[in-house]
Coordinates of C-alpha atoms in Angstrom, one line a residue:
M1 CA 0.0 0.0 0.0
A2 CA 1.3 3.4 -0.9
R3 CA 2.3 5.7 2.0
T4 CA 0.7 9.1 1.6
T5 CA 2.2 10.8 4.6
Y6 CA 4.6 10.2 7.4
E7 CA 4.3 10.8 11.1
I8 CA 7.7 11.6 12.6
P9 CA 8.5 9.8 15.9
D10 CA 9.1 12.0 19.0
Q11 CA 12.4 13.8 18.6
A12 CA 12.5 15.4 22.0
G13 CA 16.1 15.6 23.4
K14 CA 17.6 15.4 19.9
L15 CA 19.7 18.1 18.3
A16 CA 19.3 18.4 14.5
V17 CA 21.5 20.4 12.1
V18 CA 19.7 21.1 8.8
T19 CA 21.5 22.9 5.9
G20 CA 19.5 25.0 3.4
A21 CA 16.6 25.5 5.8
S22 CA 15.9 29.1 5.1
D23 CA 13.3 28.1 2.5
G24 CA 12.0 25.2 0.3
L25 CA 12.6 21.6 1.4
G26 CA 15.0 22.5 4.2
L27 CA 12.4 24.7 5.8
E28 CA 9.7 22.1 5.6
I29 CA 12.1 19.5 7.1
A30 CA 12.9 22.0 9.9
V31 CA 9.3 22.7 10.6
R32 CA 8.4 19.0 10.9
L33 CA 11.4 18.2 13.1
A34 CA 10.7 21.1 15.4
S35 CA 7.0 20.1 15.6
A36 CA 8.2 16.6 16.7
G37 CA 10.3 18.2 19.5
A38 CA 13.8 18.4 18.1
E39 CA 16.1 21.3 18.8
L40 CA 17.4 22.8 15.6
V41 CA 20.5 24.5 14.4
L42 CA 20.0 26.1 11.0
P43 CA 23.2 27.1 9.3
V44 CA 22.3 29.7 6.7
R45 CA 24.0 32.0 4.2
N46 CA 21.3 34.8 4.4
R47 CA 20.6 35.9 7.9
R48 CA 17.4 37.8 6.9
K49 CA 15.9 34.7 5.2
G50 CA 17.1 32.6 8.2
A51 CA 15.3 34.9 10.7
A52 CA 12.1 34.6 8.6
A53 CA 12.5 30.8 8.6
V54 CA 12.8 30.8 12.4
D55 CA 9.6 32.8 12.6
R56 CA 7.8 30.3 10.4
I57 CA 9.1 27.4 12.5
R58 CA 7.9 29.0 15.7
E59 CA 4.5 29.7 14.3
A60 CA 4.1 26.0 13.5
A61 CA 5.8 24.8 16.7
P62 CA 5.4 27.4 19.5
G63 CA 8.3 27.3 21.9
A64 CA 10.6 25.5 19.4
A65 CA 14.3 25.6 20.3
V66 CA 15.9 26.9 17.1
S67 CA 19.0 28.9 16.5
L68 CA 20.8 30.3 13.4
A69 CA 24.4 29.8 12.5
D70 CA 26.4 31.3 9.6
L71 CA 27.3 29.0 6.8
D72 CA 28.3 29.5 3.1
L73 CA 28.8 26.0 1.7
A74 CA 30.6 27.6 -1.2
S75 CA 33.4 28.6 1.2
L76 CA 35.6 26.1 3.0
E77 CA 36.6 28.8 5.4
S78 CA 32.9 29.3 6.3
V79 CA 32.5 25.5 6.7
G80 CA 35.5 25.3 8.9
A81 CA 34.2 28.2 11.1
L82 CA 30.9 26.5 11.6
G83 CA 32.6 23.3 12.5
D84 CA 34.8 25.0 15.0
R85 CA 31.8 26.7 16.6
L86 CA 29.9 23.5 16.9
L87 CA 32.9 21.6 18.3
A88 CA 33.5 24.4 20.8
Q89 CA 29.9 24.1 22.0
G90 CA 30.5 20.4 22.4
R91 CA 26.9 19.2 22.1
P92 CA 26.3 15.8 20.5
I93 CA 24.5 16.1 17.2
H94 CA 21.8 13.4 16.6
L95 CA 20.6 14.4 13.1
L96 CA 22.5 15.9 10.3
L97 CA 20.6 16.7 7.1
N98 CA 22.9 17.7 4.2
N99 CA 20.2 19.3 2.2
A100 CA 21.3 22.7 0.7
A101 CA 22.0 22.8 -3.0
V102 CA 22.4 24.9 -6.1
M103 CA 21.0 23.7 -9.4
T104 CA 22.0 24.2 -13.0
P105 CA 23.2 27.8 -13.2
P106 CA 23.2 28.5 -17.0
T107 CA 26.8 29.7 -17.0
R108 CA 29.7 28.3 -15.0
H109 CA 30.3 29.8 -11.5
E110 CA 33.0 29.0 -9.0
T111 CA 33.1 28.8 -5.2
Q112 CA 35.3 30.9 -3.1
D113 CA 37.9 28.2 -3.4
G114 CA 37.8 27.8 -7.1
F115 CA 35.6 24.8 -7.5
E116 CA 32.6 24.5 -9.9
L117 CA 29.7 25.9 -7.9
Q118 CA 27.5 22.8 -7.9
F119 CA 30.3 20.4 -7.1
G120 CA 31.7 22.7 -4.4
T121 CA 28.3 23.5 -2.8
N122 CA 26.3 20.3 -3.1
F123 CA 29.1 17.9 -2.4
L124 CA 32.4 19.3 -1.1
G125 CA 30.8 21.7 1.3
H126 CA 28.7 19.0 2.9
F127 CA 31.6 16.5 2.9
A128 CA 33.8 19.0 4.7
L129 CA 31.1 19.9 7.2
T130 CA 30.5 16.2 8.1
A131 CA 34.2 15.6 8.5
R132 CA 34.6 18.6 10.8
I133 CA 31.8 17.6 13.2
L134 CA 32.4 13.9 13.0
P135 CA 33.2 13.7 16.8
L136 CA 29.8 15.2 17.7
L137 CA 28.1 12.8 15.3
R138 CA 29.9 9.8 16.7
E139 CA 29.1 10.9 20.3
A140 CA 25.3 10.8 19.5
S141 CA 25.4 7.8 17.2
A142 CA 23.9 10.1 14.7
R143 CA 21.7 9.6 11.7
V144 CA 23.2 11.5 8.6
T145 CA 20.9 11.9 5.6
S146 CA 22.4 13.5 2.5
M147 CA 20.1 14.8 -0.2
S148 CA 20.7 13.4 -3.7
A149 CA 18.4 13.9 -6.7
L150 CA 16.7 12.1 -9.6
A151 CA 19.4 13.6 -11.8
A152 CA 22.0 11.3 -10.1
R153 CA 20.6 8.4 -12.1
A154 CA 22.2 9.9 -15.2
G155 CA 25.2 11.1 -13.3
S156 CA 28.8 10.2 -14.1
F157 CA 32.2 11.6 -13.1
R158 CA 34.3 13.6 -15.5
W159 CA 37.5 12.4 -13.7
D160 CA 39.8 14.4 -15.9
D161 CA 37.7 17.6 -15.3
L162 CA 35.6 17.4 -12.2
Q163 CA 35.3 21.1 -12.1
Y164 CA 33.9 21.4 -15.6
Q165 CA 36.4 24.0 -16.7
D166 CA 36.1 22.8 -20.3
S167 CA 32.7 22.6 -22.0
Y168 CA 30.5 23.4 -19.0
A169 CA 27.2 21.6 -19.1
P170 CA 24.7 22.7 -16.4
M171 CA 22.7 19.5 -16.0
K172 CA 25.7 17.2 -16.3
A173 CA 27.6 19.1 -13.7
Y174 CA 24.5 19.0 -11.4
A175 CA 24.1 15.3 -11.9
Q176 CA 27.7 14.7 -11.1
S177 CA 27.4 16.7 -7.9
K178 CA 24.3 14.7 -6.8
L179 CA 25.9 11.4 -7.7
A180 CA 28.9 12.4 -5.6
Q181 CA 26.6 13.3 -2.7
M182 CA 24.9 9.9 -3.0
L183 CA 28.2 7.9 -3.1
F184 CA 29.5 10.0 -0.1
A185 CA 26.4 9.0 1.9
L186 CA 26.8 5.3 1.1
E187 CA 30.6 5.3 1.6
L188 CA 30.1 7.1 5.0
D189 CA 27.8 4.3 6.1
R190 CA 30.3 1.6 5.0
R191 CA 33.2 3.3 6.8
S192 CA 31.1 3.8 9.9
R193 CA 30.2 0.1 10.1
A194 CA 33.8 -1.0 9.4
A195 CA 35.3 1.4 12.0
G196 CA 32.5 1.2 14.6
W197 CA 31.8 5.0 14.4
G198 CA 28.1 4.3 15.3
I199 CA 26.8 6.7 12.6
V200 CA 24.0 5.6 10.3
S201 CA 24.2 7.3 6.9
N202 CA 21.7 7.1 4.1
T203 CA 20.5 9.2 1.2
A204 CA 17.2 10.5 -0.1
H205 CA 15.7 12.5 -2.9
P206 CA 12.5 14.7 -3.1
G207 CA 11.2 13.6 -6.4
L208 CA 10.2 16.5 -8.6
T209 CA 9.4 19.2 -6.1
A210 CA 8.8 22.9 -6.9
T211 CA 11.1 25.1 -4.8
N212 CA 13.3 28.1 -5.2
L213 CA 16.1 25.7 -6.1
Q214 CA 15.1 25.8 -9.7
A215 CA 14.6 29.5 -9.9
S216 CA 17.8 30.4 -8.2
G217 CA 19.7 28.2 -10.6
W218 CA 17.9 28.6 -13.9
N219 CA 17.8 32.4 -13.4
M220 CA 21.3 33.0 -11.9
G221 CA 22.9 36.1 -13.4
T222 CA 19.6 37.7 -14.3
D223 CA 16.9 39.6 -12.5
R224 CA 14.2 38.2 -14.8
I225 CA 12.2 35.1 -13.9
N226 CA 11.9 33.1 -17.0
L227 CA 8.8 31.2 -18.4
R228 CA 10.3 27.9 -17.5
T229 CA 10.5 28.9 -13.8
R230 CA 7.0 30.3 -13.8
S231 CA 5.5 27.2 -15.4
F232 CA 7.3 24.9 -13.0
R233 CA 6.1 26.8 -9.9
A234 CA 2.5 26.3 -11.1
A235 CA 2.9 22.7 -12.1
P236 CA 1.8 21.1 -8.8
R237 CA -1.6 22.7 -9.2
F238 CA -2.2 21.2 -12.7
V239 CA -0.1 17.9 -12.7
P240 CA 0.2 16.8 -9.1
F241 CA 1.2 13.3 -10.1
L242 CA 4.3 14.8 -11.8
V243 CA 5.3 17.7 -9.6
Q244 CA 4.7 18.2 -5.8
W245 CA 4.9 20.9 -3.2
P246 CA 7.8 21.0 -0.6
D247 CA 5.6 19.6 2.2
R248 CA 5.5 16.3 0.3
G249 CA 9.0 16.5 -1.1
A250 CA 10.3 16.7 2.4
L251 CA 8.8 13.3 3.4
P252 CA 11.6 11.0 2.0
P253 CA 14.5 12.8 3.7
L254 CA 12.4 13.0 6.9
Y255 CA 11.7 9.3 6.8
A256 CA 15.3 8.5 6.1
A257 CA 16.5 10.7 9.0
T258 CA 14.0 9.7 11.6
S259 CA 12.2 6.4 10.9
P260 CA 13.3 3.4 13.0
D261 CA 12.8 1.4 9.9
A262 CA 15.1 3.5 7.7
R263 CA 18.4 1.7 7.1
G264 CA 21.9 2.9 6.7
G265 CA 23.3 2.6 3.2
A266 CA 19.8 2.9 1.7
F267 CA 18.1 5.3 -0.7
Y268 CA 14.7 6.9 -0.1
G269 CA 12.3 8.8 -2.4
P270 CA 8.7 9.2 -3.4
D271 CA 6.7 6.0 -4.1
G272 CA 4.6 7.4 -7.0
F273 CA 4.9 7.3 -10.7
A274 CA 8.6 7.3 -11.8
H275 CA 9.4 8.3 -8.2
L276 CA 8.4 11.9 -9.0
T277 CA 5.8 12.3 -6.3
G278 CA 4.2 10.4 -3.5
G279 CA 4.9 9.2 0.0
P280 CA 8.3 8.1 1.3
A281 CA 9.7 4.6 0.4
E282 CA 13.0 2.8 0.0
E283 CA 14.1 2.7 -3.6
P284 CA 16.6 0.6 -5.4
L285 CA 20.0 2.2 -5.6
Y286 CA 20.9 3.6 -9.0
R287 CA 23.3 1.4 -10.9
S288 CA 26.0 4.0 -10.7
A289 CA 25.7 4.1 -6.9
G290 CA 26.9 0.5 -6.8
D291 CA 30.4 1.4 -8.0
H292 CA 32.4 1.1 -4.8
E293 CA 35.6 1.9 -6.6
A294 CA 34.2 5.2 -7.7
A295 CA 32.9 5.9 -4.2
A296 CA 36.3 5.4 -2.7
R297 CA 37.9 7.5 -5.4
I298 CA 35.5 10.5 -5.0
W299 CA 35.9 10.2 -1.3
A300 CA 39.7 10.5 -1.6
E301 CA 39.3 13.4 -4.1
A302 CA 37.1 15.2 -1.7
E303 CA 39.5 14.8 1.2
R304 CA 42.3 16.2 -1.0
L305 CA 40.3 19.1 -2.5
A306 CA 38.5 20.1 0.8
G307 CA 41.6 19.7 2.9
V308 CA 39.8 17.6 5.5
G309 CA 40.2 14.0 6.7
F310 CA 38.2 11.3 8.2
P311 CA 39.8 8.7 10.5
A312 CA 41.3 5.9 8.5
A313 CA 39.0 2.9 8.2
A314 CA 39.2 -0.3 6.3
T315 CA 36.1 -0.3 4.1
A316 CA 34.0 -3.4 3.6
H317 CA 33.5 -3.3 -0.2

């Protein structure tokens, strides 16, 4: 039987860190976690939007314990500063949702550190953040859920040009970043089990969900909102079996992060037609996600590029 919704178990006493929670999927995830009793840390790039998100969360969950932190995932310096702040506070982190993303800017942009924007933000930034706060995650036997995307199915690695410096292709670069995020999640779970870190890591995708992610990418570099964006924003009203609102798209990552039945090393998404919409369910891993050699290779590349390291662990491939 298809699952049309999901009731989050009581999260009282748990500390959750949710990236990209100033709007869209991240905000819906944060609202639902706070309503279930979790305390939230919301690392945001835009403090004004972050403050508005806090107001929205407290409207839905009066008395919610929620705080903002500064984070620009396109800056390893910013990632390091947030990691240092959380480590200094010393509080175990029970849930980490690596959710923030940028999608298909029409022209190539770079992060502060010179990486292609999608690869640097969607993957390297989250990889570095997870590495930085690993002691806090281990202390809480945390659940780490990293957001992938439908695009990862067609993703592949341009090993000789991961930064797409030659022949930039927006969707191919996005798909590469989301495949990297998926393989990171799976490899993190393998290494945790091999080394006894106690962390459960999995991955999820929201199906086809209308959020500002598309607008901010498709229209990057212009003040005009194009027809493609306007049409997509209206789509859930007219073709709800193909495109859904964020309150539904948030269900797979919420299930992956909080359900006692959600497994490490698994992949969760909508259960409807072509996994575009619907309630949360476990899905078969994409064929490319089963490439353990690629997972180990992109992990090693990320450690080198981001200048971070995880404890050495023999992986059970």
